[in-house]
CSV table of C-alpha atoms in Angstrom, one decimal:
chain,number,residue,atom,x,y,z
A,635,MET,CA,-22.2,125.1,5.4
A,636,LYS,CA,-20.0,122.7,3.9
A,637,TYR,CA,-19.0,119.1,4.8
A,638,ALA,CA,-16.6,117.2,2.8
A,639,SER,CA,-16.6,113.4,3.7
A,640,VAL,CA,-14.9,110.5,1.3
A,641,ASN,CA,-17.0,107.5,-0.1
A,642,ALA,CA,-15.6,104.1,-1.2
A,643,LYS,CA,-17.1,101.3,-3.1
A,644,CYS,CA,-15.1,98.0,-4.1
A,645,PRO,CA,-16.3,97.0,-7.9
A,646,SER,CA,-16.2,93.4,-6.8
A,647,TYR,CA,-19.5,94.2,-4.3
A,648,THR,CA,-22.6,93.7,-7.1
A,649,GLU,CA,-25.4,92.8,-4.4
A,650,LYS,CA,-28.7,94.7,-4.9
A,651,HIS,CA,-29.1,95.8,-1.0
A,652,ILE,CA,-31.2,98.5,0.2
A,653,ILE,CA,-29.5,100.0,3.4
A,654,TYR,CA,-32.3,101.6,5.9
A,655,VAL,CA,-30.6,104.2,8.1
A,656,GLY,CA,-31.8,105.8,11.4
A,657,ALA,CA,-29.8,108.2,13.0
A,658,HIS,CA,-29.2,110.5,16.5
A,659,THR,CA,-30.9,113.2,15.2
A,660,GLY,CA,-34.4,111.1,14.3
A,661,SER,CA,-33.9,110.9,10.7
A,662,PHE,CA,-34.8,108.0,8.6
A,663,LYS,CA,-32.8,107.2,5.5
A,664,ARG,CA,-32.4,104.9,2.2
A,665,ILE,CA,-29.6,104.2,1.1
A,666,ASN,CA,-28.8,102.4,-2.6
A,667,PRO,CA,-25.7,101.1,-3.0
A,668,TYR,CA,-26.3,99.1,-6.3
A,669,ALA,CA,-27.6,102.9,-8.0
A,670,ASP,CA,-25.7,104.7,-10.7
A,671,ASP,CA,-25.2,107.3,-7.4
A,672,PRO,CA,-24.3,104.3,-4.6
A,673,PHE,CA,-24.1,107.2,-2.0
A,674,LYS,CA,-27.1,109.4,-2.4
A,675,GLN,CA,-29.6,109.3,0.2
A,676,GLN,CA,-33.3,110.0,0.3
A,677,ASN,CA,-34.8,111.0,3.4
A,678,LEU,CA,-37.9,109.1,4.1
A,679,GLN,CA,-39.7,111.3,6.6
A,680,PRO,CA,-40.0,115.1,7.2
A,681,ILE,CA,-37.0,116.6,8.8
A,682,ASP,CA,-38.4,119.5,10.2
A,683,VAL,CA,-40.9,117.7,12.6
A,684,LEU,CA,-37.5,116.2,14.5
A,685,ASN,CA,-35.7,117.5,18.0
A,686,LYS,CA,-33.9,116.0,20.7
A,687,SER,CA,-36.4,113.3,21.6
A,688,SER,CA,-36.4,111.9,18.5
A,689,LYS,CA,-33.7,109.5,18.4
A,690,ILE,CA,-34.3,106.0,16.6
A,691,THR,CA,-33.2,104.0,19.5
A,692,CYS,CA,-34.5,100.6,17.5
A,693,MET,CA,-35.2,99.4,14.1
A,694,GLU,CA,-36.9,96.0,13.6
A,695,PHE,CA,-38.9,94.1,10.1
A,696,GLY,CA,-42.0,93.7,10.9
A,697,ASN,CA,-42.7,90.7,8.6
A,698,ALA,CA,-41.4,88.0,7.0
A,699,ASP,CA,-40.5,89.5,4.0
A,700,ARG,CA,-38.7,92.2,5.1
A,701,THR,CA,-41.5,94.6,3.1
A,702,GLU,CA,-42.6,96.6,6.7
A,703,LEU,CA,-40.2,98.7,9.3
A,704,LEU,CA,-40.6,99.1,12.4
A,705,ILE,CA,-39.6,102.3,14.5
A,706,GLY,CA,-39.1,103.2,18.0
A,707,ARG,CA,-37.6,106.5,18.9
A,708,THR,CA,-36.2,108.3,22.0
A,709,ASN,CA,-39.7,109.9,22.7
A,710,ARG,CA,-42.0,107.0,22.7
A,711,CYS,CA,-43.3,107.3,19.4
A,712,VAL,CA,-43.5,103.9,16.8
A,713,LYS,CA,-43.4,104.1,13.2
A,714,VAL,CA,-44.4,101.1,11.1
A,715,PHE,CA,-43.3,102.2,7.5
A,716,ASN,CA,-44.4,100.6,4.4
A,717,CYS,CA,-40.9,99.7,2.5
A,718,SER,CA,-42.7,98.9,-0.8
A,719,LYS,CA,-44.8,102.6,-1.1
A,720,GLU,CA,-41.7,104.4,0.8
A,721,GLU,CA,-44.4,105.7,3.0
A,722,SER,CA,-45.9,105.5,6.9
A,723,ILE,CA,-48.3,103.4,7.8
A,724,SER,CA,-49.5,104.5,11.5
A,725,ASN,CA,-47.9,106.2,13.8
A,726,PHE,CA,-48.3,106.2,17.9
A,727,GLU,CA,-46.7,107.1,21.2
A,728,ILE,CA,-46.8,104.2,23.5
A,729,GLY,CA,-45.0,103.1,27.2
A,730,THR,CA,-43.6,105.5,29.4
A,731,GLY,CA,-39.8,105.1,28.2
A,732,GLU,CA,-37.7,104.8,25.5
A,733,VAL,CA,-38.4,102.1,23.5
A,734,VAL,CA,-35.6,99.2,23.5
A,735,GLY,CA,-37.5,96.9,21.6
A,736,LEU,CA,-40.2,96.1,18.8
A,737,GLY,CA,-41.5,93.2,17.0
A,738,ARG,CA,-45.0,91.2,15.5
A,739,SER,CA,-46.5,88.4,17.4
A,740,ASN,CA,-49.8,87.1,16.1
A,741,GLY,CA,-50.5,90.0,13.9
A,742,CYS,CA,-49.8,92.4,17.0
A,743,ILE,CA,-46.9,95.1,17.9
A,744,VAL,CA,-44.5,94.2,21.0
A,745,VAL,CA,-43.4,97.6,22.5
A,746,GLY,CA,-40.5,97.4,25.6
A,747,SER,CA,-39.7,100.3,27.0
A,748,ALA,CA,-36.4,101.0,28.9
A,749,ASP,CA,-38.3,101.3,32.7
A,750,GLY,CA,-39.7,97.4,31.7
A,751,MET,CA,-43.1,98.2,30.7
A,752,VAL,CA,-44.0,95.5,27.8
A,753,GLN,CA,-47.1,96.2,25.9
A,754,ILE,CA,-48.7,94.3,23.2
A,755,VAL,CA,-50.7,96.7,21.3
A,756,LYS,CA,-54.3,94.6,20.8
A,757,TYR,CA,-57.8,96.2,20.1
A,758,PRO,CA,-59.5,97.6,22.0
A,759,GLU,CA,-57.4,97.0,25.3
A,760,PRO,CA,-53.2,96.4,25.2
A,761,VAL,CA,-51.7,93.6,26.7
A,762,LYS,CA,-49.5,95.4,29.5
A,763,PHE,CA,-46.6,93.6,31.6
A,764,SER,CA,-43.7,94.3,33.6
A,765,ALA,CA,-40.1,93.2,32.5
A,766,GLY,CA,-38.3,94.5,35.3
A,767,GLU,CA,-35.8,98.3,35.5
A,768,ASN,CA,-33.2,99.1,33.7
A,769,LEU,CA,-34.2,97.1,30.6
A,770,SER,CA,-31.5,97.0,27.9
A,771,ARG,CA,-33.1,95.2,24.8
A,772,LEU,CA,-36.2,93.3,24.0
A,773,ARG,CA,-36.4,90.6,20.8
A,774,LEU,CA,-38.7,88.3,19.6
A,775,CYS,CA,-38.0,85.2,17.5
A,776,PRO,CA,-37.9,85.2,14.5
A,777,GLU,CA,-39.0,81.4,14.4
A,778,ASP,CA,-41.7,81.3,16.8
A,779,GLU,CA,-43.7,84.3,17.2
A,780,ASN,CA,-44.5,83.4,21.2
A,781,LEU,CA,-41.2,83.8,22.1
A,782,MET,CA,-39.4,86.9,23.7
A,783,VAL,CA,-36.3,87.6,25.4
A,784,THR,CA,-35.3,90.8,27.4
A,785,GLY,CA,-31.9,91.6,28.9
A,786,GLY,CA,-30.7,94.9,31.2
A,787,LYS,CA,-27.8,96.3,33.6
A,788,GLN,CA,-27.8,94.6,37.0
A,789,LEU,CA,-28.1,91.1,37.7
A,790,LYS,CA,-32.0,91.2,37.8
A,791,GLN,CA,-32.0,91.9,34.4
A,792,ILE,CA,-30.3,88.7,33.3
A,793,ILE,CA,-31.1,87.2,30.2
A,794,LYS,CA,-35.1,85.9,30.5
A,795,LEU,CA,-36.9,84.3,28.4
A,796,TRP,CA,-40.7,85.2,27.8
A,797,ASP,CA,-44.1,83.5,26.4
A,798,LEU,CA,-45.8,86.5,25.4
A,799,GLU,CA,-49.1,84.3,25.5
A,800,THR,CA,-49.3,83.3,29.5
A,801,GLN,CA,-46.7,86.6,29.8
A,802,LYS,CA,-44.3,84.6,32.1
A,803,VAL,CA,-41.0,83.5,32.4
A,804,LEU,CA,-40.1,80.2,30.6
A,805,PHE,CA,-36.4,80.5,31.1
A,806,GLN,CA,-33.9,82.7,33.6
A,807,ALA,CA,-30.4,82.1,33.1
A,808,LYS,CA,-27.7,82.1,36.0
A,809,ASN,CA,-24.7,84.5,36.4
A,810,VAL,CA,-21.0,82.7,35.7
A,811,LYS,CA,-19.8,81.4,39.4
A,812,LYS,CA,-18.5,84.1,41.8
A,813,VAL,CA,-15.0,85.0,41.9
A,814,LEU,CA,-13.2,85.5,45.3
A,815,GLU,CA,-16.9,85.2,46.7
A,816,LEU,CA,-18.0,88.2,44.5
A,817,GLU,CA,-21.2,88.3,42.3
A,818,GLN,CA,-19.9,89.1,38.4
A,819,LEU,CA,-21.1,92.0,36.9
A,820,VAL,CA,-24.2,91.6,34.7
A,821,TRP,CA,-25.1,94.2,31.9
A,822,ASP,CA,-26.8,92.1,28.5
A,823,ASN,CA,-26.9,95.4,26.4
A,824,ASP,CA,-28.2,93.5,23.1
A,825,VAL,CA,-29.5,89.6,22.7
A,826,VAL,CA,-30.5,87.9,20.0
A,827,PHE,CA,-32.0,84.5,19.1
A,828,VAL,CA,-29.7,82.1,17.6
A,829,ASN,CA,-32.5,79.6,17.0
A,830,ARG,CA,-35.6,78.7,18.9
A,831,ASN,CA,-33.7,77.1,21.8
A,832,LEU,CA,-29.7,78.7,21.6
A,833,ILE,CA,-29.9,82.7,23.0
A,834,ALA,CA,-26.6,85.0,22.5
A,835,ALA,CA,-25.9,87.9,24.4
A,836,CYS,CA,-22.8,90.7,24.7
A,837,SER,CA,-22.1,93.0,27.2
A,838,ARG,CA,-19.7,96.4,27.8
A,839,HIS,CA,-18.6,94.5,30.3
A,840,GLY,CA,-16.2,92.8,27.7
A,841,TYR,CA,-18.4,89.5,27.8
A,842,VAL,CA,-20.1,87.7,24.8
A,843,ARG,CA,-21.8,84.3,26.0
A,844,LEU,CA,-24.4,81.7,24.7
A,845,TYR,CA,-27.2,80.2,26.6
A,846,ASP,CA,-29.2,77.2,25.9
A,847,THR,CA,-32.7,77.3,26.8
A,848,ARG,CA,-33.6,73.4,26.3
A,849,GLY,CA,-30.8,71.9,29.5
A,850,PRO,CA,-31.5,72.1,33.2
A,851,ALA,CA,-27.8,74.4,33.0
A,852,ARG,CA,-28.8,78.1,33.2
A,853,ARG,CA,-25.2,79.1,33.0
A,854,PRO,CA,-23.5,79.8,29.6
A,855,VAL,CA,-22.6,77.0,27.1
A,856,GLN,CA,-20.5,78.7,25.6
A,857,ASP,CA,-19.0,82.2,26.5
A,858,PHE,CA,-16.0,84.9,25.3
A,859,THR,CA,-14.7,87.2,28.2
A,860,SER,CA,-11.6,89.7,27.4
A,861,ASN,CA,-9.5,89.4,30.2
A,862,ASP,CA,-6.9,91.8,28.8
A,863,PRO,CA,-7.0,94.9,31.1
A,864,ASP,CA,-5.1,97.2,28.3
A,865,GLY,CA,-7.3,96.0,25.5
A,866,GLN,CA,-10.6,95.3,27.3
A,867,LEU,CA,-13.4,94.9,24.7
A,868,ALA,CA,-16.7,96.5,25.5
A,869,PHE,CA,-19.6,95.0,23.2
A,870,SER,CA,-22.3,97.3,22.1
A,871,CYS,CA,-23.9,95.2,19.8
A,872,LEU,CA,-24.9,91.9,18.3
A,873,ALA,CA,-26.5,90.1,15.3
A,874,SER,CA,-26.1,86.4,14.3
A,875,HIS,CA,-26.7,84.2,11.5
A,876,GLY,CA,-26.1,79.9,11.3
A,877,ASP,CA,-22.9,79.2,13.7
A,878,TYR,CA,-21.6,82.9,13.9
A,879,LEU,CA,-22.1,85.6,15.9
A,880,TYR,CA,-21.1,89.0,15.3
A,881,ALA,CA,-20.3,91.5,17.8
A,882,GLY,CA,-19.9,95.5,17.7
A,883,THR,CA,-17.3,97.1,19.9
A,884,THR,CA,-16.9,100.6,21.1
A,885,THR,CA,-13.2,100.7,20.3
A,886,PHE,CA,-12.1,97.9,18.1
A,887,GLY,CA,-14.4,97.1,15.2
A,888,ALA,CA,-16.3,94.4,14.9
A,889,ARG,CA,-15.7,90.6,15.9
A,890,ALA,CA,-17.0,87.4,14.4
A,891,PHE,CA,-17.4,84.0,16.8
A,892,ASP,CA,-17.6,80.4,15.9
A,893,LEU,CA,-20.5,79.3,17.8
A,894,ARG,CA,-19.2,75.9,18.3
A,895,ARG,CA,-16.0,77.5,20.1
A,896,MET,CA,-16.1,80.7,21.3
A,897,LYS,CA,-13.1,80.8,23.7
A,898,ASN,CA,-11.2,83.5,20.7
A,899,HIS,CA,-12.9,85.1,17.6
A,900,ILE,CA,-12.4,84.3,14.7
A,901,HIS,CA,-12.5,87.5,12.3
A,902,VAL,CA,-11.5,91.5,12.9
A,903,TYR,CA,-13.6,94.0,10.8
A,904,LYS,CA,-11.4,97.2,10.7
A,905,GLY,CA,-12.0,100.5,9.4
A,906,PHE,CA,-13.9,102.0,12.4
A,907,THR,CA,-13.0,105.4,14.7
A,908,GLY,CA,-15.5,104.9,16.7
A,909,THR,CA,-18.6,102.8,18.8
A,910,VAL,CA,-20.2,100.4,16.6
A,911,THR,CA,-23.6,101.0,17.3
A,912,SER,CA,-25.7,99.1,14.7
A,913,ILE,CA,-24.6,95.3,12.9
A,914,ARG,CA,-26.5,93.3,11.0
A,915,VAL,CA,-26.5,89.7,8.6
A,916,ASP,CA,-28.0,89.7,5.2
A,917,PRO,CA,-30.1,86.8,4.9
A,918,SER,CA,-27.3,84.7,2.9
A,919,GLY,CA,-24.6,85.7,5.9
A,920,ASN,CA,-21.9,86.7,3.3
A,921,HIS,CA,-22.2,90.4,3.9
A,922,LEU,CA,-22.2,93.0,7.1
A,923,PHE,CA,-24.0,95.9,7.7
A,924,THR,CA,-22.6,98.4,10.4
A,925,GLY,CA,-23.6,101.7,11.6
A,926,CYS,CA,-21.0,103.8,13.4
A,927,LEU,CA,-20.7,107.0,15.5
A,928,ASP,CA,-17.5,108.3,12.7
A,929,ARG,CA,-21.4,108.8,10.9
A,930,TYR,CA,-20.1,106.0,8.2
A,931,VAL,CA,-22.4,103.4,7.1
A,932,ARG,CA,-20.1,100.5,6.1
A,933,VAL,CA,-20.6,96.7,4.3
A,934,HIS,CA,-18.0,94.0,4.6
A,935,ASP,CA,-17.4,90.6,3.3
A,936,ALA,CA,-18.5,88.2,6.3
A,937,HIS,CA,-16.2,85.5,5.3
A,938,LYS,CA,-13.0,87.7,4.2
A,939,THR,CA,-13.6,90.3,6.6
A,940,ALA,CA,-12.7,93.1,3.6
A,941,LEU,CA,-14.6,96.5,3.3
A,942,GLU,CA,-16.9,96.3,0.4
A,943,TYR,CA,-18.7,99.5,0.6
A,944,ARG,CA,-18.3,102.7,3.2
A,945,CYS,CA,-21.0,105.8,2.9
A,946,TYR,CA,-21.1,109.5,4.6
A,947,VAL,CA,-24.1,109.9,6.2
A,948,LYS,CA,-23.8,113.0,8.1
A,949,SER,CA,-26.0,112.1,10.9
A,950,LYS,CA,-24.6,109.4,13.8
A,951,PRO,CA,-26.3,106.2,12.5
A,952,THR,CA,-27.6,104.7,15.4
A,953,GLN,CA,-29.7,102.0,13.7
A,954,VAL,CA,-29.1,100.0,10.0
A,955,LEU,CA,-31.0,97.5,8.5
A,956,GLY,CA,-30.2,95.6,4.9
A,957,VAL,CA,-32.4,93.6,2.5
A,958,GLU,CA,-32.1,92.6,-0.7
A,959,TRP,CA,-34.0,94.2,-3.8
A,960,LYS,CA,-36.5,92.3,-4.7
A,961,GLU,CA,-36.6,92.5,-8.8
A,962,ARG,CA,-32.8,92.1,-9.0
A,963,PRO,CA,-32.0,92.0,-12.6
A,964,GLU,CA,-29.2,89.3,-13.9
A,965,VAL,CA,-25.6,90.7,-13.4
A,966,ASN,CA,-24.2,91.9,-17.0
A,967,LYS,CA,-21.4,88.7,-17.4
A,968,GLN,CA,-19.1,90.5,-19.3
A,969,ASN,CA,-19.2,93.6,-17.0
A,970,ALA,CA,-18.6,91.1,-14.0
A,971,ALA,CA,-15.7,89.4,-16.2
A,972,GLU,CA,-14.2,92.9,-16.3
A,973,ILE,CA,-13.3,93.1,-12.9
A,974,THR,CA,-10.6,91.2,-12.0
A,975,ASN,CA,-9.3,92.7,-8.3
A,976,ASP,CA,-11.7,92.4,-5.7
A,977,ASP,CA,-9.1,94.4,-3.4
A,978,SER,CA,-9.4,97.7,-5.7
A,979,ILE,CA,-11.5,100.5,-3.6
A,980,GLU,CA,-12.7,103.4,-6.0
A,981,ILE,CA,-12.6,106.3,-3.8
A,982,LEU,CA,-14.8,109.4,-4.6
A,983,SER,CA,-14.7,112.8,-2.8
A,984,ASN,CA,-17.8,114.4,-2.2
A,985,ASP,CA,-16.6,118.1,-2.1
A,986,GLY,CA,-19.9,119.3,-3.3
A,987,GLY,CA,-22.4,121.8,-1.2
A,988,SER,CA,-24.2,120.6,1.9
A,989,ASP,CA,-25.9,118.2,2.9
A,990,ILE,CA,-30.2,118.9,2.9
A,991,GLU,CA,-31.1,117.6,6.4
A,992,TYR,CA,-28.0,120.2,8.2
A,993,ASP,CA,-29.3,123.1,6.1
A,994,GLU,CA,-32.9,123.0,7.3
A,995,ILE,CA,-31.6,122.9,11.1
A,996,PHE,CA,-28.7,125.3,10.6
A,997,SER,CA,-31.5,127.5,8.5
A,998,LYS,CA,-33.4,128.1,11.9
A,999,MET,CA,-30.9,128.4,14.2
A,1000,ALA,CA,-31.3,132.1,15.5
A,1001,THR,CA,-28.2,134.1,15.7
A,1002,VAL,CA,-26.5,135.3,18.4
A,1003,LYS,CA,-24.6,138.3,18.7
């Protein structure tokens, strides 16, 4: 069985990024857009051990140097992967539900499950506490490893800021004002730390909200709400960098918001034909990495919104992470000078053989007569 795809790379995209992709099938891949073959994909784990419950649900860097990856799955498995050696350091099962959040706090791995159970993996006994049912996302603060934010479905799982040392809530958001004495629906399906004091959340109910944990007010200090019944946005994932928030949607690509004025979006990123499942920003804030249910991994210019790179990955990507290659050589000035048209895109068609991952999956299927 053969699968044809169309990949694209803009000649002006010369950044040496490495993209790690987690898929719906549970496969874990690496793509090097700067390589001679910018669309070659390398499976970083055996795929013959994957099953329907191997879906990758969250993926985070485990250290500040971005040389370690923490990978969580539907089947409660957590993998610690060394990016430098390209090998798995450890694998273990934890919790009672699918993993919805990962991170490191004071050298210990923190794991959040969909049923609300949070575990801090310590020796000899792990620390366990409940963050409430219907948990959708858990994230740790990059600036303070003792801070954790959670969000989920229904009012009981509205944004909460936790202290991991005491396992107590430091801040709990308050819902927006009632309309006609009716409580507004809450579903914080993704949350991020903008900084130590600011927390952002997005929802399938069409809102993006910003909370300040320092003041007495617990309602959002900035928010965007889609009120158009014909084109209401449903947000699926969230990322932040500096004064900007980037949100993926289920139908209309991705949007960018200015934290200082969020009544309207400032950028629209196009080219998607499905739900944006993961969105990340590189450390410079100039490039946006996204994964989509149309099976493409994309890189956009965060400021110009231009599509710089697109790669077909055969499996539906659920998590995407990008990191800059540390041993980056200087860009050849002569070759850079020859690139004059930033909007030109080189289209490559992959008409050759089938994907190795799919070959192995279909080869094991029984023949139905």
